[in-house]
Coordinates of C-alpha atoms in Angstrom, one line a residue:
X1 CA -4.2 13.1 35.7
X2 CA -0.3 13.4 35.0
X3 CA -0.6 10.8 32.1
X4 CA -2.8 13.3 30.4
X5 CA -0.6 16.4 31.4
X6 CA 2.1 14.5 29.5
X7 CA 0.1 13.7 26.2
X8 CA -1.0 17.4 26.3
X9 CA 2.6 18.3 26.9
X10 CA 4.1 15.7 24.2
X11 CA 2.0 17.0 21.6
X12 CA 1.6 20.8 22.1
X13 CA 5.3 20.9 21.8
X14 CA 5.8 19.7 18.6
X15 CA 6.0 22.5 16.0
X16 CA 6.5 24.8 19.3
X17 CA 9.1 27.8 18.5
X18 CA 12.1 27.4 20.9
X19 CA 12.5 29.1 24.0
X20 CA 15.7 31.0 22.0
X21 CA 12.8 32.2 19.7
X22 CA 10.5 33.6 22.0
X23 CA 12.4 36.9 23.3
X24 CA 11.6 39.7 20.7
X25 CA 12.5 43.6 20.7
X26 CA 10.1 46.5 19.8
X27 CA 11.2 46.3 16.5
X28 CA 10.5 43.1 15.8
X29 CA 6.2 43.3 15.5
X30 CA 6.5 40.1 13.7
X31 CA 7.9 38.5 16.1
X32 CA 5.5 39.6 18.9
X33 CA 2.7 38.8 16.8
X34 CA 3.5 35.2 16.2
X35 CA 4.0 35.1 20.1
X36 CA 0.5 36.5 20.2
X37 CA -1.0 33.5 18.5
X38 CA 0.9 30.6 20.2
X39 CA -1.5 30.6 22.9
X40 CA -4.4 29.9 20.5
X41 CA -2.6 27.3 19.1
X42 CA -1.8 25.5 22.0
X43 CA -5.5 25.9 23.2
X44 CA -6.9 24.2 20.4
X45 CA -4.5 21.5 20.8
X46 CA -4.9 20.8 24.2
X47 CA -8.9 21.0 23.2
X48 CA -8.1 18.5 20.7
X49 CA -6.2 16.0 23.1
X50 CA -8.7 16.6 26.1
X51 CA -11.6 15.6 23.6
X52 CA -10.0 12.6 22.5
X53 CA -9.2 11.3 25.9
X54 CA -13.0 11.2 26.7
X55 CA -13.1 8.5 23.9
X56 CA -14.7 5.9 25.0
X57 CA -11.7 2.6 24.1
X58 CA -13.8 -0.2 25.4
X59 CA -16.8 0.6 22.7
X60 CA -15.3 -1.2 19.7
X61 CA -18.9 -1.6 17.7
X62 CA -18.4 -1.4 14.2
X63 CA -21.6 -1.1 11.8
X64 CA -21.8 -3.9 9.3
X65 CA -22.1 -1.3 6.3
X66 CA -18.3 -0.4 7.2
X67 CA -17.4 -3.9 5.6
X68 CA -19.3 -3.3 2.4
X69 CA -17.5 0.0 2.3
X70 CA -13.9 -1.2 2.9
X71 CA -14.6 -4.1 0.4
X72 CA -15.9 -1.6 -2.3
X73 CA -12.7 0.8 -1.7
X74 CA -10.9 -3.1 -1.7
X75 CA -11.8 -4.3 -5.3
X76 CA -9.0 -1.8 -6.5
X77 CA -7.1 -4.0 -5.1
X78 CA -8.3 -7.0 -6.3
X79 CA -7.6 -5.3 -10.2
X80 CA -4.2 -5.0 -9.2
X81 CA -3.9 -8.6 -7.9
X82 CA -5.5 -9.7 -11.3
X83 CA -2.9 -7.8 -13.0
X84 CA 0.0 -9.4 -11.3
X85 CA -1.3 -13.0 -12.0
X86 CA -2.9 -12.2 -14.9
X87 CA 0.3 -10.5 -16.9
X88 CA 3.2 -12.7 -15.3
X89 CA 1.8 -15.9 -16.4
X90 CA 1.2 -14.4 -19.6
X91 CA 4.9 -15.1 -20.2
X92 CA 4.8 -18.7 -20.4
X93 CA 1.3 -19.2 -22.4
X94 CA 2.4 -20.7 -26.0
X95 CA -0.3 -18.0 -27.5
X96 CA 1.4 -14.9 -26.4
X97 CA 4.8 -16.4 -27.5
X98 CA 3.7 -16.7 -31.2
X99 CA 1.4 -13.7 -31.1
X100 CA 4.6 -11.7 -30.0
X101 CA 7.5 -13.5 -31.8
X102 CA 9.3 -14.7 -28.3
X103 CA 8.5 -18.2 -30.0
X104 CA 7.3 -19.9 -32.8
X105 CA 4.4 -22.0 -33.5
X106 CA 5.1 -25.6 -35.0
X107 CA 3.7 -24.9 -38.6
X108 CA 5.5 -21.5 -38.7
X109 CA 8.7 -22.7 -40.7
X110 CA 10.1 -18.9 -41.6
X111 CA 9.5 -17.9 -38.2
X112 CA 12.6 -16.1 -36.2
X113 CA 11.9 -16.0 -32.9
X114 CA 13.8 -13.1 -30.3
X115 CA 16.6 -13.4 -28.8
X116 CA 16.1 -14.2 -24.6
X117 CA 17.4 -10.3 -24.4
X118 CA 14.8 -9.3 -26.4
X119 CA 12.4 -11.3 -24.3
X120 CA 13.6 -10.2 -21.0
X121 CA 13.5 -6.5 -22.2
X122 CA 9.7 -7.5 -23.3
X123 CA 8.9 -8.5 -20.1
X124 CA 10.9 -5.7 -18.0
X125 CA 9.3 -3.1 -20.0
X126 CA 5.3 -4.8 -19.7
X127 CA 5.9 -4.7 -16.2
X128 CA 8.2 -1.6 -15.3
X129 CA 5.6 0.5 -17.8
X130 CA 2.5 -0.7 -15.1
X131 CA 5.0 0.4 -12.3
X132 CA 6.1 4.0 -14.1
X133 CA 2.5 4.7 -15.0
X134 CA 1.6 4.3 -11.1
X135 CA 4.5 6.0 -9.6
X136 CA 3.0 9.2 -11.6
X137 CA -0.9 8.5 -11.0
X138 CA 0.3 8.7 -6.9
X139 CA 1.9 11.8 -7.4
X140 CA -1.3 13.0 -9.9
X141 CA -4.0 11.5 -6.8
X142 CA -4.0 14.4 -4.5
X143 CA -4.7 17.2 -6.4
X144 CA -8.0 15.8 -6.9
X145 CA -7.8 14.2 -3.5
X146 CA -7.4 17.3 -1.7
X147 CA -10.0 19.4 -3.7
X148 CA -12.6 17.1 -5.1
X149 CA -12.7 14.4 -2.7
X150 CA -11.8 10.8 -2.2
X151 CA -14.9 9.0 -4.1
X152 CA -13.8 11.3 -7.4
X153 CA -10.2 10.2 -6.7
X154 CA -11.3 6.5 -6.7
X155 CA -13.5 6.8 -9.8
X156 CA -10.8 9.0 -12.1
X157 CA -8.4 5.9 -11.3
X158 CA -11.1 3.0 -11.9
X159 CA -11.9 4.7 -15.1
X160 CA -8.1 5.5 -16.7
X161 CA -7.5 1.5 -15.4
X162 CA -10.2 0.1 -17.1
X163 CA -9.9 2.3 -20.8
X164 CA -6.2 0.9 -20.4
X165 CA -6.9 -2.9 -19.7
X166 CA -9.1 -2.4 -22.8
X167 CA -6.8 -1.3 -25.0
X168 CA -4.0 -4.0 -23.8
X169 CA -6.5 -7.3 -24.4
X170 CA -6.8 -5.6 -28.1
X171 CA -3.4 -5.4 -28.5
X172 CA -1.7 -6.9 -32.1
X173 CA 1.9 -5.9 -31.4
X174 CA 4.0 -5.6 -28.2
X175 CA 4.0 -1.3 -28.6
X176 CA 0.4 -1.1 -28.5
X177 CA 0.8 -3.3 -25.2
X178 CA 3.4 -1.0 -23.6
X179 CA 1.3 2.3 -23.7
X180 CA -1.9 0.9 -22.1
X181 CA 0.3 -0.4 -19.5
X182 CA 1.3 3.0 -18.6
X183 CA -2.1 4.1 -18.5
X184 CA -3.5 1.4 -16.3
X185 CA -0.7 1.4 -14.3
X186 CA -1.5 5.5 -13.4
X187 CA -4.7 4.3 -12.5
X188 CA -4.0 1.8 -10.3
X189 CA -1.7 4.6 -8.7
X190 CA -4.2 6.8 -8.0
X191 CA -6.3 3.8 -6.8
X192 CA -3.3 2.4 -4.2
X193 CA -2.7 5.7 -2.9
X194 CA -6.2 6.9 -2.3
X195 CA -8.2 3.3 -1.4
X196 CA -6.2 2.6 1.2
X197 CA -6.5 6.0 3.0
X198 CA -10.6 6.0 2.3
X199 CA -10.8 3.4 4.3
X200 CA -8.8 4.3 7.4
X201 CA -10.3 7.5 7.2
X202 CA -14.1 5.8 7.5
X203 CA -13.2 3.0 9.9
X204 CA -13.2 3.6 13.7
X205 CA -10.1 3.0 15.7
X206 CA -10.7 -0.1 16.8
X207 CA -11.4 -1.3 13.4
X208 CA -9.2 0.6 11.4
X209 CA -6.1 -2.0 11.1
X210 CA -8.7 -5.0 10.3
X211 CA -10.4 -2.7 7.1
X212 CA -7.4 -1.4 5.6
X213 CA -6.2 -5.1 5.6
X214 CA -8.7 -5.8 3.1
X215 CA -6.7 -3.9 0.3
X216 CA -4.1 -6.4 0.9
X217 CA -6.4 -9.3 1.1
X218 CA -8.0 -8.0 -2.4
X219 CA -5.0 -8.2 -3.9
X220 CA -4.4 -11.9 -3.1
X221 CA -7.9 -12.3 -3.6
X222 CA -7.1 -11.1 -7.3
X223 CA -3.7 -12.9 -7.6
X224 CA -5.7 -16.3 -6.7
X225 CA -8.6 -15.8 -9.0
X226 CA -6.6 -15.3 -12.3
X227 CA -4.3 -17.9 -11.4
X228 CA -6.8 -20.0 -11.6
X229 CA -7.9 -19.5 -14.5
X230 CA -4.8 -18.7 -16.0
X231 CA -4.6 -22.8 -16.1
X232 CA -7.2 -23.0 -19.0
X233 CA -6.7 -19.8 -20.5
X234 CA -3.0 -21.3 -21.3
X235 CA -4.8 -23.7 -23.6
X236 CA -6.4 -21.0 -25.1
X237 CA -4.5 -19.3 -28.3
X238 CA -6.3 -16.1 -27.2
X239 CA -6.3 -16.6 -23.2
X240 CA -3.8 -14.2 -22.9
X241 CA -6.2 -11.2 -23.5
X242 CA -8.3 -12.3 -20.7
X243 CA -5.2 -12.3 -18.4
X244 CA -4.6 -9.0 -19.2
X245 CA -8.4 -7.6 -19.8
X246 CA -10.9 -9.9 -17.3
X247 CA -10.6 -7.4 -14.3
X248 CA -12.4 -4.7 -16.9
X249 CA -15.4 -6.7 -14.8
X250 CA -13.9 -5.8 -11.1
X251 CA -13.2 -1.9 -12.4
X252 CA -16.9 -1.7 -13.6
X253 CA -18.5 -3.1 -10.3
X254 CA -16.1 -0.3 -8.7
X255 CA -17.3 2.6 -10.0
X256 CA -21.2 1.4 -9.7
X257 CA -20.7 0.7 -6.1
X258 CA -19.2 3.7 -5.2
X259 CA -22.5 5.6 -6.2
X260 CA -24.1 4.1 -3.0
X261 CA -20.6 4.6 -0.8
X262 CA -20.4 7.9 1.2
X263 CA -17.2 10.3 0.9
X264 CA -15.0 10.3 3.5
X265 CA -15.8 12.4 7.1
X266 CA -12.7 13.7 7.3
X267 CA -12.9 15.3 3.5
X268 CA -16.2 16.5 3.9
X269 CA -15.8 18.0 7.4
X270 CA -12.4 20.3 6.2
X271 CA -14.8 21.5 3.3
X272 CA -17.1 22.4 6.1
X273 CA -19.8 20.0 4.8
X274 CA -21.1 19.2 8.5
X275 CA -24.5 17.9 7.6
X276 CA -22.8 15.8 4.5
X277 CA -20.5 14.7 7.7
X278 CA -23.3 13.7 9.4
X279 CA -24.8 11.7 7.5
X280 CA -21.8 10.2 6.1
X281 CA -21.0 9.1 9.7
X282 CA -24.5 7.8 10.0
X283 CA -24.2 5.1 7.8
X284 CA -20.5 3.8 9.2
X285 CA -21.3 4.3 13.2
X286 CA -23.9 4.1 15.9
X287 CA -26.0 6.7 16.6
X288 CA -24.4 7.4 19.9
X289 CA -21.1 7.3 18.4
X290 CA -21.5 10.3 15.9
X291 CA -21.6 13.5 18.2
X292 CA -18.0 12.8 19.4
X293 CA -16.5 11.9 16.2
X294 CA -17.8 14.5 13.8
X295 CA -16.5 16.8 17.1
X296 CA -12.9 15.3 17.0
X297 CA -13.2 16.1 13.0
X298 CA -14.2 19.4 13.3
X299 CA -11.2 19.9 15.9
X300 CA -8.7 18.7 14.1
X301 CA -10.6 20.5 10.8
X302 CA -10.2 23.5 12.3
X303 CA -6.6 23.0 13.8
X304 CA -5.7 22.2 9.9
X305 CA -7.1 25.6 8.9
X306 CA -6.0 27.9 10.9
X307 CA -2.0 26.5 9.8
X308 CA -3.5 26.7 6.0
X309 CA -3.0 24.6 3.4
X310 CA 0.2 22.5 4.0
X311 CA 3.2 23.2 2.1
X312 CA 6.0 21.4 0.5
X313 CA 8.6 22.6 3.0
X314 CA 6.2 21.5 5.7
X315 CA 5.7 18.0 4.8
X316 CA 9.5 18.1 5.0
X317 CA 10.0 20.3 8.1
X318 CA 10.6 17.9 11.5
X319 CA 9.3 20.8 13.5
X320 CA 5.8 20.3 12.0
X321 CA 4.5 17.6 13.8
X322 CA 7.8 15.4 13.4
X323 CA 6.6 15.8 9.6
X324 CA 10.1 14.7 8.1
X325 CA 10.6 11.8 10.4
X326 CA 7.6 10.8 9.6
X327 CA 7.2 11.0 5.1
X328 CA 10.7 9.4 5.7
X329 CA 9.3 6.4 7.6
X330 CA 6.3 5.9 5.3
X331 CA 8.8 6.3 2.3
X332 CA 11.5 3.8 3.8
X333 CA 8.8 0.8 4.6
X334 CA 6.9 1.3 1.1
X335 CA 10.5 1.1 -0.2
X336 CA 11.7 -2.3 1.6
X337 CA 8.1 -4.2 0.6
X338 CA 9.0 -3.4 -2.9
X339 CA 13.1 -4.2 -2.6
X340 CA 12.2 -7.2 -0.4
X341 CA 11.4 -8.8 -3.8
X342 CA 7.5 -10.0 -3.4
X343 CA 6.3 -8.4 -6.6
X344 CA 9.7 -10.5 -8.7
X345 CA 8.5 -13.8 -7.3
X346 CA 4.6 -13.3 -7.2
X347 CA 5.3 -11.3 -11.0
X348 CA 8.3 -13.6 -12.2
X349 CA 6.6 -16.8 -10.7
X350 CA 5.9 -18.6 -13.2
X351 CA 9.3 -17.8 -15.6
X352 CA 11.4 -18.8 -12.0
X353 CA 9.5 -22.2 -11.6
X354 CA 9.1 -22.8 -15.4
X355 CA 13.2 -24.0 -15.7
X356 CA 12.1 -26.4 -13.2
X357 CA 8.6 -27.9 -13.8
X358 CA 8.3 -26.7 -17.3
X359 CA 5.4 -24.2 -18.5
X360 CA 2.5 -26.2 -17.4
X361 CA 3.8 -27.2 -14.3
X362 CA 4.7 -23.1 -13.3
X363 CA 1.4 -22.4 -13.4
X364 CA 0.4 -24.6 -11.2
X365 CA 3.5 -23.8 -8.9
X366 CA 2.1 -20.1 -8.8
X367 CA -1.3 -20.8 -8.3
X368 CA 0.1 -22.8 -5.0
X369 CA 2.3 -19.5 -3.7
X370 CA -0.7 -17.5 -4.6
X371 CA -3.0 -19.7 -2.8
X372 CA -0.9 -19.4 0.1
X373 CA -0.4 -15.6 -0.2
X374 CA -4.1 -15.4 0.1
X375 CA -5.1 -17.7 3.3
X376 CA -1.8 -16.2 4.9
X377 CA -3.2 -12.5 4.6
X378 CA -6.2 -13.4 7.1
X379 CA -3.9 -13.6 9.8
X380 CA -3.3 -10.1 9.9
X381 CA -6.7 -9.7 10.0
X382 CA -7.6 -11.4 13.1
X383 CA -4.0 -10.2 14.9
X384 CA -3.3 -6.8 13.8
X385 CA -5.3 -5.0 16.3
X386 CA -4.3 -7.6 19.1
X387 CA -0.4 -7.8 18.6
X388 CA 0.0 -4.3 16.5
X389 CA 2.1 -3.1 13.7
X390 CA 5.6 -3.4 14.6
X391 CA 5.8 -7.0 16.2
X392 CA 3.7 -8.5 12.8
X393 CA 6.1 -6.3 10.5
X394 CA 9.1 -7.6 12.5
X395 CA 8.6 -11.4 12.8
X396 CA 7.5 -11.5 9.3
X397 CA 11.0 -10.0 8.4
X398 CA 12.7 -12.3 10.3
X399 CA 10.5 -15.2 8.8
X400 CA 11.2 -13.8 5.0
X401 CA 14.9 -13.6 5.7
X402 CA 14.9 -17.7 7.0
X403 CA 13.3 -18.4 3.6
X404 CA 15.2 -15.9 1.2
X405 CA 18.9 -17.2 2.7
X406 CA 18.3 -21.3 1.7
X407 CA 16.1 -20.2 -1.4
X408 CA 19.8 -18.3 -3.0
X409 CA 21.7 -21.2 -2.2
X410 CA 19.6 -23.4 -4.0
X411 CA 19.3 -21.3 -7.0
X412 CA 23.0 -21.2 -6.7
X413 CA 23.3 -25.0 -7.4
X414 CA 24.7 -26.1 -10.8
X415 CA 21.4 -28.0 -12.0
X416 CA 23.4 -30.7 -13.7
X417 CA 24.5 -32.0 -10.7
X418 CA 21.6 -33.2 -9.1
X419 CA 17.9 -33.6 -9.6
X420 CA 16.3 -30.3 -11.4
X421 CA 13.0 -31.1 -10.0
X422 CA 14.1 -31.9 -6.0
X423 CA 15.8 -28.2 -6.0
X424 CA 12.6 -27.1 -7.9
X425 CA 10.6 -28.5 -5.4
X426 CA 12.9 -26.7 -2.3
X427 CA 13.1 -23.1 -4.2
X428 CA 9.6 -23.4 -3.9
X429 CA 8.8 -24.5 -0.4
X430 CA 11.3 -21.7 0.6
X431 CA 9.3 -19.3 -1.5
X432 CA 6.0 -20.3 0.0
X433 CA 7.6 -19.9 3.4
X434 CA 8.8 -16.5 2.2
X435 CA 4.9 -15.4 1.0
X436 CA 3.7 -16.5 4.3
X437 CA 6.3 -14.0 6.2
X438 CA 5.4 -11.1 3.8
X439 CA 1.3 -12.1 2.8
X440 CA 0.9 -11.8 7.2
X441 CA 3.3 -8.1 7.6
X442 CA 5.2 -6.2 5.1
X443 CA 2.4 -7.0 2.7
X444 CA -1.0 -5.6 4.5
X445 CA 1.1 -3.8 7.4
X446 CA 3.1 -1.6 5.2
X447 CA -0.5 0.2 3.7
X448 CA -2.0 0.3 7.2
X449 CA 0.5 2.4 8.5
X450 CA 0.9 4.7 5.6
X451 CA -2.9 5.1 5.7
X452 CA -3.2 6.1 9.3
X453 CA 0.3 8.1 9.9
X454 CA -0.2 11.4 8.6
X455 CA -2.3 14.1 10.0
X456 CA -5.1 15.3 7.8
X457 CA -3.5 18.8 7.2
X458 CA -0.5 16.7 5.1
X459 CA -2.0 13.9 4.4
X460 CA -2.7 13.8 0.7
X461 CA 0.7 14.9 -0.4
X462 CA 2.3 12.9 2.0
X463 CA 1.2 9.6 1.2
X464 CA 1.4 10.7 -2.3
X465 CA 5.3 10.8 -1.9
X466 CA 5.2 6.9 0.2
X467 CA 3.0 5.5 -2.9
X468 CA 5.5 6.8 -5.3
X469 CA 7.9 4.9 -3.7
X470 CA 6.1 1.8 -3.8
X471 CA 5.7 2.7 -7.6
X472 CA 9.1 3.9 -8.4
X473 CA 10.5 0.8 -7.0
X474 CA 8.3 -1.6 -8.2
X475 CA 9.2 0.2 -11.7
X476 CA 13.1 -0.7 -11.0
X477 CA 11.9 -4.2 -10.0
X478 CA 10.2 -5.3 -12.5
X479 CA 12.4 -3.9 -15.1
X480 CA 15.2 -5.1 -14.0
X481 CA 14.6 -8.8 -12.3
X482 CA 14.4 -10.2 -15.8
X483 CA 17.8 -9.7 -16.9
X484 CA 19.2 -9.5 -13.7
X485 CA 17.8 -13.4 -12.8
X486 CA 19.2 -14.1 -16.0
X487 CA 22.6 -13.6 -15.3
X488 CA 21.9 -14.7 -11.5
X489 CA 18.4 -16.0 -9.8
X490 CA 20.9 -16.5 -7.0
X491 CA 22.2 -12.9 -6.2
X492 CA 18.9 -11.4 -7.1
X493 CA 17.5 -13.5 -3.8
X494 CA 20.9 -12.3 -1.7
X495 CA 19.7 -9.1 -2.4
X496 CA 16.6 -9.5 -1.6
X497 CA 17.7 -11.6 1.8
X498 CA 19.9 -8.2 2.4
X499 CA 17.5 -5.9 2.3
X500 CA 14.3 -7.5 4.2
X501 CA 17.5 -7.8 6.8
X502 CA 17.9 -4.2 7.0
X503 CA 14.0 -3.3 6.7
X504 CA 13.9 -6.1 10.0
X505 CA 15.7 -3.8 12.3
X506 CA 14.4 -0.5 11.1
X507 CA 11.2 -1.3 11.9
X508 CA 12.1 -2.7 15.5
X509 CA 14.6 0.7 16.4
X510 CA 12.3 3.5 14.4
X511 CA 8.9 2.5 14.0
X512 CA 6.4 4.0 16.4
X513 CA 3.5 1.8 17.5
X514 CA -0.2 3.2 15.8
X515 CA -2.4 0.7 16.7
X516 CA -5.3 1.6 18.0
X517 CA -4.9 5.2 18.3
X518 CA -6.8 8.7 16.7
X519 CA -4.5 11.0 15.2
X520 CA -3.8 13.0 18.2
X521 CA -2.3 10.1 19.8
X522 CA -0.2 9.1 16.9
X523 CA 1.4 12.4 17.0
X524 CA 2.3 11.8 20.3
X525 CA 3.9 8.5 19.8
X526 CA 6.2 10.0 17.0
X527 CA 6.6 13.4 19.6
X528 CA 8.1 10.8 21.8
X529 CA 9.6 7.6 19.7
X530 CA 13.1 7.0 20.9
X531 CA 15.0 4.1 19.6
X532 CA 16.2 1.6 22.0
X533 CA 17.4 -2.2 21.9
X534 CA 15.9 -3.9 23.3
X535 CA 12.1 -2.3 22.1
X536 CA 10.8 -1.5 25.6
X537 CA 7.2 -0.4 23.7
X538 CA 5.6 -3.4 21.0
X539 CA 1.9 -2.3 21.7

């Protein structure tokens, strides 16, 4: 009975006016009418938290339609996987070289191929484009997230993705690549910052970590498949359009499955759309399971409403449900997956491994990390509910930064002084070392938590602002790793080695543990978070 006397406590409190506050004088009506309504508030939330401690925690069903819905919310995912392979190796196919002047083709005798500045500004802009173009298609997502719904979120992005992966496999010259970049990249924006979320909101608890996994998975998934058949489309003068066009196929089957998909409880219940509610819940849970949900939803609905629509200054305010702490949290991690370097090796792959294996042999180096980036994602699956967010997110820091260290000293080595291919060979063991570490926690982990950490009142602009960050830094990345490696591969990995270090112990002092817990809970785990070395709460 005093546990739940302390979660009541914990999260009435938060967002609570001070006890300074609470004296007002006759003159002061406001005053005394905002006292007036702090009861109420507090009732509802202690009607909240009482509800949500009858939850049942030992029923852990989970229909199998959830799956099929995570998977269809996934294949966004999967586009965006396609397009990392799919562009990146690109670089090295002898087809786009001619086609774009970086090279020229053995009968071409008046050909004058670019300078390597010209290339590595080619290849920063194709990929920092993709990046800009999400960074604003995040920040676009929740105007039609909030008001029309996460299914017409989905489908918008789907569509401006796939008119833009169109429009890039017809390119003829390298401008009428770059603008279709920027509008596929907006659509996968919208898609990584809504996808995600859709599928947190329909899992259950005890499910929730395992099916928002699958975005991450889908993107390995993607990653794998065009690498693949990256290796023949190389020998293909006109493969490179598939690389950049094929997942047109993976964007189609999106939108038709989504016809069949239901929206999201939690949308349809804060538009008041019980029986839609429902029956949403009815294909995604038991039927004993749906009376207590869609009445946690319609608490925590009507919680969101009676504060009204959430503000900018209250996504930032601390006394809002630790709201600050919280947007600052989401924005730091999706921050350190992008500056911890994944998206410059699994992007760059090919161009890092081609000085040592040569074009052909890249390929097949990146199909390897990819490979492993895939089969290493699945054990988050089957440990993220068991072990939780932090400890995965923590030893695969501390696993990244073993690989990154070695892998900078060995791109520091003069390569005429000893074998090119043995140092090949041990840049890319490290690097496979390093994909395991991230493909298991700052990969998957990173999306979970940004999915599940905001209350619904916030939510949309919120994790608007953390997949802006992803965006904005993949953008920096990607436009500046090429020149950057240029002038040294070396201090590109120190600083990627320097930040996963910092990220590491972030996460092990600040992060609050959110496995496994409804919304209620998580606010009480950030009411309460105190930093402490050593951790005394993992799961």
């Amino acid at each position: 009975m005093s546990e739940q006397t302390d979660i009541i406590a914990a999260v009435t409190s938060v967002g609570a006016a001070p006890a300074s506050d609470a004296t007002a004088s006759d003159d002061q009506p406001e005053k005394l009418e905002s006292q007036s309504s702090q009861p109420a508030k507090s009732s509802l939330k202690e009607s909240i938290v009482s509800h949500n401690l009858e939850r049942d925690h030992s029923d852990t069903r989970a229909k199998p339609f959830i799956w099929a819905l995570a998977l269809t919310a996934a294949l966004g995912g999967l586009i965006f996987g396609y397009d990392i392979g799919g562009a990146g190796a690109t670089f090295v196919m002898d087809g786009f070289k001619y086609h774009f002047g970086w090279a020229c083709a053995p009968d071409d005798y008046e050909c004058v191929p670019k300078s390597q500045r010209q290339i590595d500004i080619d290849t920063g802009l194709i990929n920092g484009l993709f990046g800009t173009g999400a960074a604003f298609g995040a920040l676009f997502a929740p105007l039609l997230f909030n008001n029309k719904g996460r299914k017409p979120t989905i489908s918008v992005g789907a569509i401006a993705f796939t008119t833009g992966a169109a429009l890039q496999a017809a390119a003829v010259n390298m401008p009428m690549l770059y603008i279709p970049r920027l509008l596929s990249g907006f659509g996968i924006g919208m898609l990584s910052m809504c996808s995600p979320v859709y599928i947190a909101e329909c899992a259950p608890e005890s499910h929730r970590g395992q099916l928002a996994t699958l975005w991450q998975l889908a993107i390995t998934s993607g990653i794998v498949l065009v690498s693949i058949l990256n290796i023949w489309l190389a020998d293909w003068e006109e493969g490179w359009r598939i690389s950049y066009g094929g997942n047109i196929v993976f964007s189609l089957a999106l939108l038709g499955l989504l016809t069949i998909m239901p929206e999201s409880p939690h949308f349809l219940v804060s538009k008041e759309r019980y029986d839609d509610a429902r029956e949403a819940l009815g294909k995604t849970r038991f039927e004993d399971q749906i009376d207590w949900e869609l009445e946690e939803l319609k608490l925590e609905s009507k919680n969101a409403r009676e504060e009204g629509v959430a503000t900018w200054g209250e996504v930032f305010d601390d006394t809002n449900n630790k709201m600050r702490t919280r947007v600052r949290t989401g924005v730091l991690l999706q921050s350190f997956q992008q500056l911890s370097g994944i998206n410059a090796i699994m992007f760059y792959a090919p161009n890092i491994l081609q000085d040592f294996f040569g074009a052909k042999g890249s390929i097949y180096g990146a199909l390897a990390l990819n490979i492993i980036n895939f089969f290493a994602t699945f054990i988050t699956i089957f440990s993220i509910e068991r072990f939780g967010r932090v400890f995965l997110l923590f030893t695969g820091g501390l696993v990244m930064l073993v690989a990154l260290i070695p892998t900078a000293v060995l791109a520091s080595v003069d390569t005429g002084t000893g074998s090119v291919q043995a140092i090949g060979i041990g840049v890319t063991v490290f690097c496979a070392l390093y994909v395991i570490g991230f493909a298991y926690s700052w990969g998957p982990v990173v999306w979970v938590v940004c999915a599940e950490m905001f209350p619904i009142r916030e939510r949309g602009k919120a994790n608007s602002l953390t997949t802006f960050s992803n965006w904005f830094w993949t953008c920096i990345v990607g436009a500046v790793f090429p020149i950057a490696s240029t002038a040294s591969l070396a201090g590109c990995f120190g600083f990627f080695a320097a930040v996963v270090f910092v990220a590491t112990t972030f996460v092990y002092l600040f992060l609050p543990e959110s496995a496994n817990l409804t919304a209620p809970e998580i606010d009480e785990q950030y009411a309460t978070h105190k930093p402490a070395f050593p951790r005394k709460k993992w799961n």
